[in-house]
């Protein structure tokens, strides 16, 4: 078994593709963005000032993030899969992810999880920081309009209301923040393969990655 790292900007299709790859390969999916979202939700719920180092460290010491076997995201034992997907938490997650303490804490957890191999992990710094030795690294992109439309449809499916123009604006803001932060900014690893998914179907993207994976997987 190998590990597969998928990085890219928000709404570029990373999670959707990661889940399908896991089905194909019988691997496990780790959505690292969901972990940053959990930190953001907990900060909001407990009303802490995450710019205060001591308050933030206490939050991190007490946070428990798990994934159920069905893929639900559990924060301190409670299913928060829906709550972490709001536009407000998206922006807050991008904000808390700029904090060094948060990154160090979550990266350590992510590396421990992936040490057994057989993971498809998606995020912003997987190929560069979390799993620099991942056997396959993909950098997934798509233009802003395509990504905003995808998020809009995704929200609609989940029964969440959103506005296309606001979504585009939010994506542009998050792109800026995620690529310009001091600690582990979003960037393509030198050895990652870039795939622009703007004009590709989901199946086309999965097929492309499966070809790359099959070249790396040890032959039986
Ligand atoms: O993938 P996502 O949109 O659910 O991620 C939410 C935020 O978390 C994103 O704006 C940046 C941050 N993030 C990160 O900094 N590093 C990761 N590996 C994953 C997410």
PDB file of N, CA and C in Angstrom, residues 128-218:
ATOM      1  N   UNK A 128       3.743  18.792   0.625  1.00  0.00           N
ATOM      2  CA  UNK A 128       4.910  19.601   0.993  1.00  0.00           C
ATOM      3  C   UNK A 128       5.362  19.372   2.436  1.00  0.00           C
ATOM      4  N   UNK A 129       4.402  19.201   3.367  1.00  0.00           N
ATOM      5  CA  UNK A 129       4.760  19.159   4.795  1.00  0.00           C
ATOM      6  C   UNK A 129       4.337  17.855   5.491  1.00  0.00           C
ATOM      7  N   UNK A 130       3.082  17.472   5.320  1.00  0.00           N
ATOM      8  CA  UNK A 130       2.551  16.330   6.097  1.00  0.00           C
ATOM      9  C   UNK A 130       3.164  15.012   5.614  1.00  0.00           C
ATOM     10  N   UNK A 131       3.093  14.773   4.302  1.00  0.00           N
ATOM     11  CA  UNK A 131       3.624  13.520   3.745  1.00  0.00           C
ATOM     12  C   UNK A 131       4.587  13.827   2.595  1.00  0.00           C
ATOM     13  N   UNK A 132       5.751  14.404   2.909  1.00  0.00           N
ATOM     14  CA  UNK A 132       6.674  14.743   1.809  1.00  0.00           C
ATOM     15  C   UNK A 132       7.148  13.504   1.048  1.00  0.00           C
ATOM     16  N   UNK A 133       7.008  12.309   1.669  1.00  0.00           N
ATOM     17  CA  UNK A 133       7.431  11.081   0.993  1.00  0.00           C
ATOM     18  C   UNK A 133       6.268  10.312   0.372  1.00  0.00           C
ATOM     19  N   UNK A 134       5.107  10.927   0.281  1.00  0.00           N
ATOM     20  CA  UNK A 134       3.954  10.217  -0.324  1.00  0.00           C
ATOM     21  C   UNK A 134       4.352   9.726  -1.719  1.00  0.00           C
ATOM     22  N   UNK A 135       3.931   8.509  -2.028  1.00  0.00           N
ATOM     23  CA  UNK A 135       4.337   7.899  -3.296  1.00  0.00           C
ATOM     24  C   UNK A 135       3.678   8.581  -4.490  1.00  0.00           C
ATOM     25  N   UNK A 136       2.470   9.117  -4.284  1.00  0.00           N
ATOM     26  CA  UNK A 136       1.788   9.855  -5.361  1.00  0.00           C
ATOM     27  C   UNK A 136       1.357  11.209  -4.805  1.00  0.00           C
ATOM     28  N   UNK A 137       1.685  12.267  -5.544  1.00  0.00           N
ATOM     29  CA  UNK A 137       1.277  13.620  -5.130  1.00  0.00           C
ATOM     30  C   UNK A 137       0.546  14.298  -6.288  1.00  0.00           C
ATOM     31  N   UNK A 138      -0.651  14.742  -5.990  1.00  0.00           N
ATOM     32  CA  UNK A 138      -1.450  15.417  -7.013  1.00  0.00           C
ATOM     33  C   UNK A 138      -1.715  16.849  -6.554  1.00  0.00           C
ATOM     34  N   UNK A 139      -1.604  17.798  -7.469  1.00  0.00           N
ATOM     35  CA  UNK A 139      -1.981  19.179  -7.166  1.00  0.00           C
ATOM     36  C   UNK A 139      -3.170  19.511  -8.066  1.00  0.00           C
ATOM     37  N   UNK A 140      -4.342  19.642  -7.432  1.00  0.00           N
ATOM     38  CA  UNK A 140      -5.576  19.792  -8.189  1.00  0.00           C
ATOM     39  C   UNK A 140      -6.023  21.248  -8.234  1.00  0.00           C
ATOM     40  N   UNK A 141      -6.283  21.741  -9.426  1.00  0.00           N
ATOM     41  CA  UNK A 141      -6.732  23.129  -9.537  1.00  0.00           C
ATOM     42  C   UNK A 141      -8.023  23.182 -10.360  1.00  0.00           C
ATOM     43  N   UNK A 142      -8.667  24.340 -10.343  1.00  0.00           N
ATOM     44  CA  UNK A 142      -9.812  24.621 -11.229  1.00  0.00           C
ATOM     45  C   UNK A 142     -10.030  26.126 -11.162  1.00  0.00           C
ATOM     46  N   UNK A 143     -10.603  26.711 -12.226  1.00  0.00           N
ATOM     47  CA  UNK A 143     -10.767  28.170 -12.180  1.00  0.00           C
ATOM     48  C   UNK A 143     -11.849  28.558 -11.160  1.00  0.00           C
ATOM     49  N   UNK A 144     -11.839  29.838 -10.769  1.00  0.00           N
ATOM     50  CA  UNK A 144     -12.713  30.293  -9.680  1.00  0.00           C
ATOM     51  C   UNK A 144     -14.191  30.065  -9.997  1.00  0.00           C
ATOM     52  N   UNK A 145     -14.619  30.370 -11.236  1.00  0.00           N
ATOM     53  CA  UNK A 145     -16.036  30.205 -11.595  1.00  0.00           C
ATOM     54  C   UNK A 145     -16.483  28.759 -11.426  1.00  0.00           C
ATOM     55  N   UNK A 146     -15.661  27.857 -11.910  1.00  0.00           N
ATOM     56  CA  UNK A 146     -15.999  26.432 -11.811  1.00  0.00           C
ATOM     57  C   UNK A 146     -16.107  26.021 -10.344  1.00  0.00           C
ATOM     58  N   UNK A 147     -15.182  26.491  -9.545  1.00  0.00           N
ATOM     59  CA  UNK A 147     -15.182  26.107  -8.135  1.00  0.00           C
ATOM     60  C   UNK A 147     -16.397  26.693  -7.400  1.00  0.00           C
ATOM     61  N   UNK A 148     -16.744  27.946  -7.721  1.00  0.00           N
ATOM     62  CA  UNK A 148     -17.901  28.575  -7.064  1.00  0.00           C
ATOM     63  C   UNK A 148     -19.181  27.814  -7.424  1.00  0.00           C
ATOM     64  N   UNK A 149     -19.290  27.428  -8.697  1.00  0.00           N
ATOM     65  CA  UNK A 149     -20.485  26.680  -9.123  1.00  0.00           C
ATOM     66  C   UNK A 149     -20.561  25.337  -8.406  1.00  0.00           C
ATOM     67  N   UNK A 150     -19.413  24.670  -8.278  1.00  0.00           N
ATOM     68  CA  UNK A 150     -19.390  23.372  -7.583  1.00  0.00           C
ATOM     69  C   UNK A 150     -19.846  23.524  -6.139  1.00  0.00           C
ATOM     70  N   UNK A 151     -19.309  24.538  -5.462  1.00  0.00           N
ATOM     71  CA  UNK A 151     -19.681  24.757  -4.050  1.00  0.00           C
ATOM     72  C   UNK A 151     -21.173  25.076  -3.932  1.00  0.00           C
ATOM     73  N   UNK A 152     -21.678  25.859  -4.908  1.00  0.00           N
ATOM     74  CA  UNK A 152     -23.085  26.246  -4.903  1.00  0.00           C
ATOM     75  C   UNK A 152     -23.971  24.994  -4.968  1.00  0.00           C
ATOM     76  N   UNK A 153     -23.637  24.106  -5.914  1.00  0.00           N
ATOM     77  CA  UNK A 153     -24.427  22.884  -6.091  1.00  0.00           C
ATOM     78  C   UNK A 153     -24.303  21.960  -4.875  1.00  0.00           C
ATOM     79  N   UNK A 154     -23.090  21.916  -4.335  1.00  0.00           N
ATOM     80  CA  UNK A 154     -22.842  21.077  -3.154  1.00  0.00           C
ATOM     81  C   UNK A 154     -23.702  21.579  -1.983  1.00  0.00           C
ATOM     82  N   UNK A 155     -23.707  22.878  -1.778  1.00  0.00           N
ATOM     83  CA  UNK A 155     -24.503  23.470  -0.704  1.00  0.00           C
ATOM     84  C   UNK A 155     -25.982  23.186  -0.909  1.00  0.00           C
ATOM     85  N   UNK A 156     -26.426  23.339  -2.168  1.00  0.00           N
ATOM     86  CA  UNK A 156     -27.844  23.126  -2.497  1.00  0.00           C
ATOM     87  C   UNK A 156     -28.251  21.692  -2.139  1.00  0.00           C
ATOM     88  N   UNK A 157     -27.384  20.769  -2.497  1.00  0.00           N
ATOM     89  CA  UNK A 157     -27.655  19.361  -2.205  1.00  0.00           C
ATOM     90  C   UNK A 157     -27.779  19.112  -0.711  1.00  0.00           C
ATOM     91  N   UNK A 158     -26.987  19.875   0.055  1.00  0.00           N
ATOM     92  CA  UNK A 158     -26.994  19.688   1.513  1.00  0.00           C
ATOM     93  C   UNK A 158     -28.095  20.519   2.173  1.00  0.00           C
ATOM     94  N   UNK A 159     -28.874  21.233   1.345  1.00  0.00           N
ATOM     95  CA  UNK A 159     -29.943  22.049   1.891  1.00  0.00           C
ATOM     96  C   UNK A 159     -29.445  23.372   2.462  1.00  0.00           C
ATOM     97  N   UNK A 160     -28.191  23.749   2.101  1.00  0.00           N
ATOM     98  CA  UNK A 160     -27.654  25.032   2.588  1.00  0.00           C
ATOM     99  C   UNK A 160     -27.834  26.082   1.493  1.00  0.00           C
ATOM    100  N   UNK A 161     -28.292  27.286   1.892  1.00  0.00           N
ATOM    101  CA  UNK A 161     -28.510  28.352   0.920  1.00  0.00           C
ATOM    102  C   UNK A 161     -27.202  29.079   0.646  1.00  0.00           C
ATOM    103  N   UNK A 162     -26.941  29.442  -0.615  1.00  0.00           N
ATOM    104  CA  UNK A 162     -25.760  30.273  -0.858  1.00  0.00           C
ATOM    105  C   UNK A 162     -25.949  31.123  -2.105  1.00  0.00           C
ATOM    106  N   UNK A 163     -25.054  32.076  -2.263  1.00  0.00           N
ATOM    107  CA  UNK A 163     -25.135  33.030  -3.356  1.00  0.00           C
ATOM    108  C   UNK A 163     -23.847  32.906  -4.168  1.00  0.00           C
ATOM    109  N   UNK A 164     -24.020  32.710  -5.494  1.00  0.00           N
ATOM    110  CA  UNK A 164     -22.875  32.398  -6.350  1.00  0.00           C
ATOM    111  C   UNK A 164     -21.791  33.481  -6.282  1.00  0.00           C
ATOM    112  N   UNK A 165     -22.231  34.744  -6.309  1.00  0.00           N
ATOM    113  CA  UNK A 165     -21.244  35.823  -6.311  1.00  0.00           C
ATOM    114  C   UNK A 165     -20.459  35.854  -4.983  1.00  0.00           C
ATOM    115  N   UNK A 166     -21.218  35.645  -3.894  1.00  0.00           N
ATOM    116  CA  UNK A 166     -20.550  35.629  -2.576  1.00  0.00           C
ATOM    117  C   UNK A 166     -19.576  34.452  -2.477  1.00  0.00           C
ATOM    118  N   UNK A 167     -19.981  33.319  -3.058  1.00  0.00           N
ATOM    119  CA  UNK A 167     -19.104  32.140  -3.017  1.00  0.00           C
ATOM    120  C   UNK A 167     -17.806  32.405  -3.778  1.00  0.00           C
ATOM    121  N   UNK A 168     -17.920  33.062  -4.961  1.00  0.00           N
ATOM    122  CA  UNK A 168     -16.716  33.389  -5.736  1.00  0.00           C
ATOM    123  C   UNK A 168     -15.791  34.277  -4.917  1.00  0.00           C
ATOM    124  N   UNK A 169     -16.400  35.287  -4.273  1.00  0.00           N
ATOM    125  CA  UNK A 169     -15.623  36.227  -3.479  1.00  0.00           C
ATOM    126  C   UNK A 169     -14.903  35.510  -2.339  1.00  0.00           C
ATOM    127  N   UNK A 170     -15.663  34.602  -1.701  1.00  0.00           N
ATOM    128  CA  UNK A 170     -15.089  33.868  -0.563  1.00  0.00           C
ATOM    129  C   UNK A 170     -13.932  32.969  -1.026  1.00  0.00           C
ATOM    130  N   UNK A 171     -14.097  32.364  -2.201  1.00  0.00           N
ATOM    131  CA  UNK A 171     -13.045  31.490  -2.738  1.00  0.00           C
ATOM    132  C   UNK A 171     -11.783  32.318  -3.032  1.00  0.00           C
ATOM    133  N   UNK A 172     -11.985  33.506  -3.609  1.00  0.00           N
ATOM    134  CA  UNK A 172     -10.833  34.366  -3.923  1.00  0.00           C
ATOM    135  C   UNK A 172     -10.112  34.768  -2.627  1.00  0.00           C
ATOM    136  N   UNK A 173     -10.913  35.117  -1.606  1.00  0.00           N
ATOM    137  CA  UNK A 173     -10.307  35.521  -0.319  1.00  0.00           C
ATOM    138  C   UNK A 173      -9.546  34.371   0.315  1.00  0.00           C
ATOM    139  N   UNK A 174     -10.169  33.178   0.291  1.00  0.00           N
ATOM    140  CA  UNK A 174      -9.508  32.021   0.917  1.00  0.00           C
ATOM    141  C   UNK A 174      -8.262  31.630   0.144  1.00  0.00           C
ATOM    142  N   UNK A 175      -8.328  31.707  -1.199  1.00  0.00           N
ATOM    143  CA  UNK A 175      -7.138  31.414  -2.016  1.00  0.00           C
ATOM    144  C   UNK A 175      -5.991  32.318  -1.590  1.00  0.00           C
ATOM    145  N   UNK A 176      -6.331  33.607  -1.436  1.00  0.00           N
ATOM    146  CA  UNK A 176      -5.286  34.572  -1.093  1.00  0.00           C
ATOM    147  C   UNK A 176      -4.693  34.228   0.263  1.00  0.00           C
ATOM    148  N   UNK A 177      -5.598  34.026   1.238  1.00  0.00           N
ATOM    149  CA  UNK A 177      -5.121  33.740   2.604  1.00  0.00           C
ATOM    150  C   UNK A 177      -4.325  32.426   2.651  1.00  0.00           C
ATOM    151  N   UNK A 178      -4.815  31.380   1.981  1.00  0.00           N
ATOM    152  CA  UNK A 178      -4.162  30.062   2.042  1.00  0.00           C
ATOM    153  C   UNK A 178      -2.805  30.059   1.329  1.00  0.00           C
ATOM    154  N   UNK A 179      -2.651  30.920   0.306  1.00  0.00           N
ATOM    155  CA  UNK A 179      -1.370  30.915  -0.426  1.00  0.00           C
ATOM    156  C   UNK A 179      -0.378  31.933   0.134  1.00  0.00           C
ATOM    157  N   UNK A 180      -0.870  32.881   0.931  1.00  0.00           N
ATOM    158  CA  UNK A 180       0.033  33.929   1.424  1.00  0.00           C
ATOM    159  C   UNK A 180       0.391  33.806   2.884  1.00  0.00           C
ATOM    160  N   UNK A 181      -0.150  32.799   3.587  1.00  0.00           N
ATOM    161  CA  UNK A 181       0.161  32.710   5.011  1.00  0.00           C
ATOM    162  C   UNK A 181       1.630  32.334   5.211  1.00  0.00           C
ATOM    163  N   UNK A 182       2.120  32.647   6.431  1.00  0.00           N
ATOM    164  CA  UNK A 182       3.534  32.442   6.722  1.00  0.00           C
ATOM    165  C   UNK A 182       3.870  30.946   6.840  1.00  0.00           C
ATOM    166  N   UNK A 183       3.018  30.205   7.555  1.00  0.00           N
ATOM    167  CA  UNK A 183       3.334  28.805   7.838  1.00  0.00           C
ATOM    168  C   UNK A 183       2.672  27.867   6.830  1.00  0.00           C
ATOM    169  N   UNK A 184       3.463  27.039   6.171  1.00  0.00           N
ATOM    170  CA  UNK A 184       2.982  26.037   5.207  1.00  0.00           C
ATOM    171  C   UNK A 184       1.904  26.556   4.251  1.00  0.00           C
ATOM    172  N   UNK A 185       2.212  27.594   3.486  1.00  0.00           N
ATOM    173  CA  UNK A 185       1.185  28.074   2.547  1.00  0.00           C
ATOM    174  C   UNK A 185       0.885  27.030   1.474  1.00  0.00           C
ATOM    175  N   UNK A 186      -0.304  27.158   0.892  1.00  0.00           N
ATOM    176  CA  UNK A 186      -0.672  26.243  -0.189  1.00  0.00           C
ATOM    177  C   UNK A 186       0.292  26.441  -1.347  1.00  0.00           C
ATOM    178  N   UNK A 187       0.994  25.388  -1.703  1.00  0.00           N
ATOM    179  CA  UNK A 187       1.819  25.462  -2.906  1.00  0.00           C
ATOM    180  C   UNK A 187       2.063  24.050  -3.442  1.00  0.00           C
ATOM    181  N   UNK A 188       2.309  24.002  -4.732  1.00  0.00           N
ATOM    182  CA  UNK A 188       2.518  22.701  -5.366  1.00  0.00           C
ATOM    183  C   UNK A 188       3.883  22.158  -4.957  1.00  0.00           C
ATOM    184  N   UNK A 189       3.918  20.892  -4.527  1.00  0.00           N
ATOM    185  CA  UNK A 189       5.221  20.274  -4.236  1.00  0.00           C
ATOM    186  C   UNK A 189       5.951  20.108  -5.571  1.00  0.00           C
ATOM    187  N   UNK A 190       7.274  20.198  -5.537  1.00  0.00           N
ATOM    188  CA  UNK A 190       8.050  20.108  -6.782  1.00  0.00           C
ATOM    189  C   UNK A 190       7.750  18.819  -7.548  1.00  0.00           C
ATOM    190  N   UNK A 191       7.510  17.739  -6.798  1.00  0.00           N
ATOM    191  CA  UNK A 191       7.288  16.446  -7.465  1.00  0.00           C
ATOM    192  C   UNK A 191       5.807  16.089  -7.595  1.00  0.00           C
ATOM    193  N   UNK A 192       4.902  17.077  -7.419  1.00  0.00           N
ATOM    194  CA  UNK A 192       3.468  16.788  -7.579  1.00  0.00           C
ATOM    195  C   UNK A 192       3.064  16.920  -9.048  1.00  0.00           C
ATOM    196  N   UNK A 193       2.048  16.173  -9.409  1.00  0.00           N
ATOM    197  CA  UNK A 193       1.520  16.267 -10.778  1.00  0.00           C
ATOM    198  C   UNK A 193       0.277  17.153 -10.739  1.00  0.00           C
ATOM    199  N   UNK A 194       0.280  18.197 -11.561  1.00  0.00           N
ATOM    200  CA  UNK A 194      -0.844  19.146 -11.537  1.00  0.00           C
ATOM    201  C   UNK A 194      -1.951  18.680 -12.479  1.00  0.00           C
ATOM    202  N   UNK A 195      -3.189  18.732 -11.968  1.00  0.00           N
ATOM    203  CA  UNK A 195      -4.341  18.405 -12.817  1.00  0.00           C
ATOM    204  C   UNK A 195      -5.342  19.548 -12.716  1.00  0.00           C
ATOM    205  N   UNK A 196      -5.617  20.208 -13.834  1.00  0.00           N
ATOM    206  CA  UNK A 196      -6.643  21.255 -13.869  1.00  0.00           C
ATOM    207  C   UNK A 196      -7.967  20.557 -14.182  1.00  0.00           C
ATOM    208  N   UNK A 197      -8.886  20.593 -13.216  1.00  0.00           N
ATOM    209  CA  UNK A 197     -10.135  19.823 -13.356  1.00  0.00           C
ATOM    210  C   UNK A 197     -11.276  20.649 -13.953  1.00  0.00           C
ATOM    211  N   UNK A 198     -11.000  21.920 -14.345  1.00  0.00           N
ATOM    212  CA  UNK A 198     -12.080  22.810 -14.804  1.00  0.00           C
ATOM    213  C   UNK A 198     -12.929  22.173 -15.903  1.00  0.00           C
ATOM    214  N   UNK A 199     -12.255  21.532 -16.873  1.00  0.00           N
ATOM    215  CA  UNK A 199     -13.014  20.979 -18.002  1.00  0.00           C
ATOM    216  C   UNK A 199     -13.016  19.453 -18.019  1.00  0.00           C
ATOM    217  N   UNK A 200     -12.856  18.876 -16.860  1.00  0.00           N
ATOM    218  CA  UNK A 200     -12.848  17.411 -16.785  1.00  0.00           C
ATOM    219  C   UNK A 200     -14.030  16.937 -15.949  1.00  0.00           C
ATOM    220  N   UNK A 201     -14.562  15.769 -16.290  1.00  0.00           N
ATOM    221  CA  UNK A 201     -15.606  15.187 -15.435  1.00  0.00           C
ATOM    222  C   UNK A 201     -14.914  14.524 -14.241  1.00  0.00           C
ATOM    223  N   UNK A 202     -15.708  14.234 -13.242  1.00  0.00           N
ATOM    224  CA  UNK A 202     -15.159  13.569 -12.046  1.00  0.00           C
ATOM    225  C   UNK A 202     -14.485  12.256 -12.452  1.00  0.00           C
ATOM    226  N   UNK A 203     -15.166  11.485 -13.329  1.00  0.00           N
ATOM    227  CA  UNK A 203     -14.586  10.189 -13.726  1.00  0.00           C
ATOM    228  C   UNK A 203     -13.276  10.349 -14.482  1.00  0.00           C
ATOM    229  N   UNK A 204     -13.193  11.398 -15.288  1.00  0.00           N
ATOM    230  CA  UNK A 204     -11.944  11.633 -16.035  1.00  0.00           C
ATOM    231  C   UNK A 204     -10.781  11.913 -15.072  1.00  0.00           C
ATOM    232  N   UNK A 205     -11.071  12.669 -14.012  1.00  0.00           N
ATOM    233  CA  UNK A 205     -10.011  12.972 -13.041  1.00  0.00           C
ATOM    234  C   UNK A 205      -9.588  11.694 -12.320  1.00  0.00           C
ATOM    235  N   UNK A 206     -10.589  10.904 -11.892  1.00  0.00           N
ATOM    236  CA  UNK A 206     -10.266   9.648 -11.192  1.00  0.00           C
ATOM    237  C   UNK A 206      -9.434   8.749 -12.106  1.00  0.00           C
ATOM    238  N   UNK A 207      -9.841   8.644 -13.376  1.00  0.00           N
ATOM    239  CA  UNK A 207      -9.097   7.777 -14.319  1.00  0.00           C
ATOM    240  C   UNK A 207      -7.656   8.235 -14.458  1.00  0.00           C
ATOM    241  N   UNK A 208      -7.469   9.542 -14.595  1.00  0.00           N
ATOM    242  CA  UNK A 208      -6.104  10.082 -14.740  1.00  0.00           C
ATOM    243  C   UNK A 208      -5.244   9.693 -13.534  1.00  0.00           C
ATOM    244  N   UNK A 209      -5.821   9.870 -12.344  1.00  0.00           N
ATOM    245  CA  UNK A 209      -5.030   9.580 -11.132  1.00  0.00           C
ATOM    246  C   UNK A 209      -4.783   8.076 -11.006  1.00  0.00           C
ATOM    247  N   UNK A 210      -5.783   7.272 -11.392  1.00  0.00           N
ATOM    248  CA  UNK A 210      -5.598   5.811 -11.296  1.00  0.00           C
ATOM    249  C   UNK A 210      -4.452   5.340 -12.202  1.00  0.00           C
ATOM    250  N   UNK A 211      -4.279   6.019 -13.346  1.00  0.00           N
ATOM    251  CA  UNK A 211      -3.155   5.665 -14.236  1.00  0.00           C
ATOM    252  C   UNK A 211      -1.838   5.973 -13.507  1.00  0.00           C
ATOM    253  N   UNK A 212      -1.791   7.152 -12.872  1.00  0.00           N
ATOM    254  CA  UNK A 212      -0.565   7.544 -12.150  1.00  0.00           C
ATOM    255  C   UNK A 212      -0.299   6.555 -11.005  1.00  0.00           C
ATOM    256  N   UNK A 213      -1.369   6.206 -10.277  1.00  0.00           N
ATOM    257  CA  UNK A 213      -1.218   5.281  -9.137  1.00  0.00           C
ATOM    258  C   UNK A 213      -0.742   3.913  -9.616  1.00  0.00           C
ATOM    259  N   UNK A 214      -1.309   3.441 -10.727  1.00  0.00           N
ATOM    260  CA  UNK A 214      -0.956   2.083 -11.181  1.00  0.00           C
ATOM    261  C   UNK A 214       0.513   2.007 -11.591  1.00  0.00           C
ATOM    262  N   UNK A 215       1.066   3.149 -12.009  1.00  0.00           N
ATOM    263  CA  UNK A 215       2.488   3.144 -12.368  1.00  0.00           C
ATOM    264  C   UNK A 215       3.393   3.057 -11.141  1.00  0.00           C
ATOM    265  N   UNK A 216       2.853   3.465  -9.999  1.00  0.00           N
ATOM    266  CA  UNK A 216       3.672   3.499  -8.775  1.00  0.00           C
ATOM    267  C   UNK A 216       3.462   2.260  -7.904  1.00  0.00           C
ATOM    268  N   UNK A 217       2.230   1.711  -7.961  1.00  0.00           N
ATOM    269  CA  UNK A 217       1.915   0.543  -7.098  1.00  0.00           C
ATOM    270  C   UNK A 217       2.809  -0.627  -7.459  1.00  0.00           C
ATOM    271  N   UNK A 218       3.316  -1.324  -6.461  1.00  0.00           N
ATOM    272  CA  UNK A 218       4.148  -2.493  -6.783  1.00  0.00           C
ATOM    273  C   UNK A 218       3.333  -3.516  -7.561  1.00  0.00           C
TER     274      UNK A 218
END
